[in-house]
Amino acid sequence: METNNYSTPSEITYTTIQTGIKKVGMKYSNQFILAILAGAFIAFAAEGSNMAAFNLFAKPETYGLGKALAGSIFGTGLMLVILAGGELFTGNTMILGGVLDGKIKLSAMLKNWFFVYSGNFVGSVFLAYMMVHSGLFNSGANVLGGMTIKIASYKVGLPFMSAFYLGIMCNMLVCLAVWMAYGAKDMVGKIFAIFFPIWLFITSGFEHSVANMYYIPAGILAKANPSWVAQSHVAPEVLAKLNWGTFITNNLIPVTLGNIVGGSLFVAGVYWFVYIKNVSKKESVSSNQARPSAAK
């Protein structure tokens, strides 16, 4: 009898709900610790992407190529989260599917989001601190440090609604990567399921709240170095707006809200409606027969 090494979208819907049940059932301390790891994993992906592409970013004619190169590396972060083990806020927005299905309490989801978001922040900022003090921002005659400041300045300069929409589109792709990884039944399949949507998200220039917990703090910390500031070519008045306050109000809040909408409503919510809520009795029976007993 032939056995597929992947799940159907309907089966993935149930797997995602079961996974959400497991996530909210973990001890809060474990949620927080695994979230610190996930924040660090995403930060590793962010700093590695910048290291690979900073010279391409510096020139308008090669900027798009730099984004494509960065995107080809960035997926490693989510691979580490899914395969090595970690709790990532953006992926956990899909817990809403379990809430809609009546299997998870809204309060349990919100508590998970709180502990995971907090842990992601700790892990990401810790990596940003280590990168600033590692000396690696001196790479390329200080151009990497300058580009780190320039990227952070751009992000805190986004209009609120632009950051919100970029956050929606980002987490649609991130959650689809997680979604397809849930549907793959072997490690190679999971890697490929993650790689292409993340490559697309980074190449497109969308906004990811947890990645920005590295990008922007790294820029804030880096602007204390005059050599990196000189290489950033950022105007003094723009540089002055790069601080912890603008990080939160101008970027983290709108991007986080967009990430929530993109992952919870446009992925988990839509698939829950199509494959669970809005099905006929005959389809429901067929789906229940194929329903996984537990998520892997």
Coordinates of C-alpha atoms in Angstrom, one line a residue:
M1 CA 0.0 0.0 0.0
E2 CA 1.4 3.4 -1.1
T3 CA 2.0 5.9 1.7
N4 CA 2.5 9.5 1.1
N5 CA 5.4 11.3 2.8
Y6 CA 3.2 14.4 3.2
S7 CA -0.1 15.4 4.6
T8 CA -3.1 17.0 2.8
P9 CA -4.1 20.5 3.7
S10 CA -7.0 19.2 5.7
E11 CA -4.8 16.9 7.7
I12 CA -2.3 19.7 8.3
T13 CA -5.2 21.8 9.7
Y14 CA -5.8 19.1 12.4
T15 CA -2.1 18.7 13.0
T16 CA -1.7 22.4 13.6
I17 CA -4.5 22.4 16.1
Q18 CA -3.0 19.4 18.0
T19 CA 0.4 21.1 17.9
G20 CA -1.2 24.2 19.4
I21 CA -2.7 22.1 22.2
K22 CA 0.8 20.8 23.1
K23 CA 2.3 24.2 23.0
V24 CA -0.1 25.8 25.4
G25 CA 0.2 22.7 27.6
M26 CA 3.9 23.1 28.3
K27 CA 5.2 24.6 31.5
Y28 CA 5.6 28.3 31.2
S29 CA 9.3 28.0 32.1
N30 CA 9.8 25.7 29.2
Q31 CA 7.9 27.9 26.8
F32 CA 10.1 30.8 27.9
I33 CA 13.4 28.9 27.6
L34 CA 12.5 27.5 24.2
A35 CA 11.5 30.9 23.1
I36 CA 14.9 32.3 24.0
L37 CA 16.4 29.6 21.8
A38 CA 14.1 30.5 19.0
G39 CA 14.9 34.2 19.3
A40 CA 18.6 33.4 19.1
F41 CA 18.1 31.1 16.1
I42 CA 16.3 33.9 14.2
A43 CA 19.0 36.3 15.2
F44 CA 21.7 34.0 13.9
A45 CA 19.8 33.9 10.6
A46 CA 19.5 37.7 10.5
E47 CA 23.2 38.4 11.3
G48 CA 24.3 35.7 8.8
S49 CA 22.1 37.1 6.1
N50 CA 23.6 40.6 6.7
M51 CA 27.2 39.3 6.7
A52 CA 26.6 37.6 3.3
A53 CA 24.9 40.5 1.6
F54 CA 26.0 43.8 3.2
N55 CA 28.2 44.8 0.2
L56 CA 25.3 44.1 -2.2
F57 CA 22.9 46.1 0.0
A58 CA 25.3 49.1 -0.2
K59 CA 24.7 49.6 -4.0
P60 CA 21.3 50.3 -5.5
E61 CA 22.0 48.2 -8.6
T62 CA 22.8 45.1 -6.5
Y63 CA 20.3 45.6 -3.7
G64 CA 17.7 43.1 -5.1
L65 CA 20.4 40.5 -5.5
G66 CA 21.5 41.1 -2.0
K67 CA 18.0 40.5 -0.7
A68 CA 17.9 37.2 -2.7
L69 CA 21.2 36.1 -1.2
A70 CA 20.1 37.1 2.3
G71 CA 16.8 35.2 1.8
S72 CA 18.7 32.0 0.8
I73 CA 20.4 32.0 4.2
F74 CA 17.6 33.3 6.5
G75 CA 15.5 30.1 6.3
T76 CA 18.2 28.4 8.5
G77 CA 16.7 30.2 11.4
L78 CA 13.2 28.7 11.1
M79 CA 14.7 25.3 10.3
L80 CA 16.5 25.4 13.6
V81 CA 13.3 26.4 15.4
I82 CA 11.2 23.6 13.8
L83 CA 13.8 20.8 13.7
A84 CA 16.0 21.5 16.7
G85 CA 13.2 22.7 18.9
G86 CA 12.1 26.3 19.8
E87 CA 9.0 28.4 20.3
L88 CA 8.6 31.3 17.9
F89 CA 5.9 33.9 18.4
T90 CA 5.1 34.3 14.7
G91 CA 4.5 30.6 14.2
N92 CA 2.5 30.4 17.4
T93 CA 0.0 32.9 16.0
M94 CA -1.5 29.8 14.4
I95 CA -2.7 28.6 17.8
L96 CA -5.8 30.6 17.0
G97 CA -7.0 27.7 15.0
G98 CA -7.3 25.6 18.2
V99 CA -9.1 28.5 19.8
L100 CA -11.6 28.7 16.9
D101 CA -12.1 25.0 17.1
G102 CA -12.9 25.1 20.8
K103 CA -9.9 23.0 21.8
I104 CA -7.8 25.8 23.3
K105 CA -8.8 28.6 25.7
L106 CA -8.2 32.1 24.5
S107 CA -6.4 32.9 27.8
A108 CA -4.1 29.9 27.3
M109 CA -3.1 31.2 23.8
L110 CA -2.5 34.7 25.1
K111 CA -0.3 33.4 27.9
N112 CA 1.7 31.4 25.4
W113 CA 2.1 34.5 23.2
F114 CA 3.3 36.5 26.2
F115 CA 6.0 34.0 27.4
V116 CA 7.1 33.2 23.9
Y117 CA 7.3 36.8 22.7
S118 CA 9.2 37.8 25.8
G119 CA 11.6 34.9 25.4
N120 CA 12.1 35.7 21.7
F121 CA 13.0 39.2 22.7
V122 CA 15.6 38.1 25.2
G123 CA 17.3 35.7 22.8
S124 CA 17.4 38.1 19.9
V125 CA 18.7 41.1 21.9
F126 CA 21.3 38.9 23.5
L127 CA 22.6 37.9 20.1
A128 CA 22.6 41.6 19.0
Y129 CA 24.7 42.5 22.0
M130 CA 27.2 39.7 21.4
M131 CA 27.5 40.7 17.7
V132 CA 28.2 44.3 18.5
H133 CA 30.9 43.4 21.0
S134 CA 32.3 40.6 18.9
G135 CA 34.1 42.9 16.4
L136 CA 32.4 41.3 13.4
F137 CA 30.7 44.6 12.6
N138 CA 34.2 45.8 11.5
S139 CA 33.9 43.5 8.5
G140 CA 34.3 45.0 5.1
A141 CA 36.2 48.1 6.5
N142 CA 33.2 48.7 8.9
V143 CA 30.6 48.6 6.1
L144 CA 28.8 45.7 7.9
G145 CA 28.4 47.9 11.0
G146 CA 27.3 50.8 8.9
M147 CA 24.7 48.7 7.0
T148 CA 23.4 47.4 10.4
I149 CA 22.7 51.0 11.4
K150 CA 21.2 51.8 8.1
I151 CA 18.8 48.8 8.1
A152 CA 17.7 49.6 11.6
S153 CA 17.1 53.3 10.7
Y154 CA 15.0 52.3 7.8
K155 CA 12.8 50.0 9.9
V156 CA 12.1 52.6 12.6
G157 CA 11.3 55.1 9.8
L158 CA 8.5 53.1 8.3
P159 CA 5.0 54.6 8.5
F160 CA 2.7 52.7 10.9
M161 CA 0.4 51.3 8.2
S162 CA 3.3 50.3 6.0
A163 CA 4.9 48.4 8.8
F164 CA 1.5 46.8 9.6
Y165 CA 0.9 45.6 6.0
L166 CA 4.5 44.4 5.7
G167 CA 4.0 42.4 8.9
I168 CA 0.8 40.8 7.5
M169 CA 2.5 39.6 4.3
C170 CA 5.6 38.5 6.2
N171 CA 3.7 36.2 8.6
M172 CA 1.5 34.8 5.9
L173 CA 4.6 33.3 4.3
V174 CA 6.3 32.4 7.6
C175 CA 3.2 30.6 8.8
L176 CA 2.8 28.9 5.4
A177 CA 6.4 27.6 5.8
V178 CA 5.6 26.3 9.3
W179 CA 2.3 24.9 7.9
M180 CA 3.9 22.9 5.1
A181 CA 6.7 21.8 7.5
Y182 CA 3.9 20.3 9.7
G183 CA 2.7 18.4 6.6
A184 CA 6.1 17.0 5.7
K185 CA 6.8 13.6 7.2
D186 CA 10.6 13.6 6.9
M187 CA 13.4 16.0 7.7
V188 CA 14.3 16.8 4.1
G189 CA 10.7 17.6 3.3
K190 CA 10.5 19.9 6.2
I191 CA 13.7 21.7 5.2
F192 CA 12.4 22.3 1.6
A193 CA 8.9 23.4 3.0
I194 CA 10.6 26.0 5.1
F195 CA 13.3 27.2 2.6
F196 CA 11.3 28.6 -0.3
P197 CA 8.6 30.7 1.6
I198 CA 11.2 32.2 3.8
W199 CA 13.4 32.9 0.8
L200 CA 10.5 34.7 -0.7
F201 CA 9.7 36.7 2.5
I202 CA 13.2 38.0 2.9
T203 CA 13.7 38.8 -0.8
S204 CA 10.4 40.7 -0.8
G205 CA 11.5 42.9 2.1
F206 CA 8.6 42.1 4.5
E207 CA 8.7 42.8 8.3
H208 CA 9.1 40.0 10.9
S209 CA 8.7 41.1 14.6
V210 CA 11.2 38.6 16.0
A211 CA 13.8 39.2 13.3
N212 CA 13.5 43.0 14.1
M213 CA 14.2 42.2 17.7
Y214 CA 17.7 41.6 16.4
Y215 CA 18.0 44.0 13.5
I216 CA 16.9 47.1 15.3
P217 CA 18.6 46.6 18.7
A218 CA 21.8 45.7 16.8
G219 CA 21.6 49.1 15.0
I220 CA 20.8 51.0 18.2
L221 CA 23.8 49.5 19.9
A222 CA 26.0 49.9 16.8
K223 CA 25.4 53.6 16.5
A224 CA 27.6 54.2 19.6
N225 CA 30.6 53.4 17.3
P226 CA 31.7 56.4 15.2
S227 CA 33.4 54.3 12.5
W228 CA 30.2 52.3 11.9
V229 CA 28.1 55.5 11.9
A230 CA 30.4 57.0 9.3
Q231 CA 29.9 54.0 7.1
S232 CA 26.2 54.0 7.5
H233 CA 25.8 57.4 5.6
V234 CA 22.7 58.0 7.7
A235 CA 21.8 61.7 8.3
P236 CA 22.2 62.8 11.9
E237 CA 18.5 63.7 12.2
V238 CA 17.6 60.2 11.0
L239 CA 20.1 58.6 13.3
A240 CA 18.6 60.5 16.3
K241 CA 15.3 58.8 15.6
L242 CA 16.9 55.3 16.0
N243 CA 16.3 54.5 19.7
W244 CA 14.5 52.1 21.9
G245 CA 11.3 54.2 21.9
T246 CA 11.0 54.3 18.2
F247 CA 11.9 50.7 18.0
I248 CA 8.8 49.8 20.0
T249 CA 6.3 52.4 18.7
N250 CA 7.3 52.8 15.1
N251 CA 8.2 49.1 14.3
L252 CA 7.6 46.5 16.9
I253 CA 3.9 47.4 17.6
P254 CA 2.7 47.7 14.0
V255 CA 4.8 44.7 12.8
T256 CA 3.6 42.5 15.6
L257 CA 0.0 43.4 15.0
G258 CA 0.5 42.7 11.3
N259 CA 2.2 39.4 12.1
I260 CA -0.8 38.4 14.3
V261 CA -3.3 39.1 11.5
G262 CA -1.2 37.4 8.8
G263 CA -0.6 34.2 10.7
S264 CA -3.7 33.8 12.9
L265 CA -6.4 35.0 10.5
F266 CA -5.0 34.6 7.0
V267 CA -3.5 31.2 7.5
A268 CA -4.8 29.3 10.6
G269 CA -8.2 31.0 10.5
V270 CA -8.8 30.6 6.8
Y271 CA -7.8 26.9 6.8
W272 CA -9.8 26.2 9.9
F273 CA -12.9 27.7 8.3
V274 CA -12.4 25.8 5.0
Y275 CA -11.4 22.4 6.3
I276 CA -13.3 22.2 9.7
K277 CA -16.0 24.9 10.0
N278 CA -17.4 25.1 6.5
V279 CA -17.6 21.4 5.5
S280 CA -20.5 19.2 4.8
K281 CA -21.3 16.2 7.1
K282 CA -19.9 13.8 4.5
E283 CA -16.7 15.8 4.2
S284 CA -16.5 16.0 8.0
V285 CA -16.7 12.2 8.4
S286 CA -14.0 11.7 5.7
S287 CA -11.8 14.2 7.4
N288 CA -12.2 12.7 10.8
Q289 CA -11.2 9.3 9.5
A290 CA -8.0 10.8 8.2
R291 CA -7.5 13.0 11.2
P292 CA -4.1 12.5 12.9
S293 CA -4.3 11.3 16.5
A294 CA -1.5 13.6 17.6
A295 CA 0.9 16.1 16.1
K296 CA 4.5 15.2 15.6

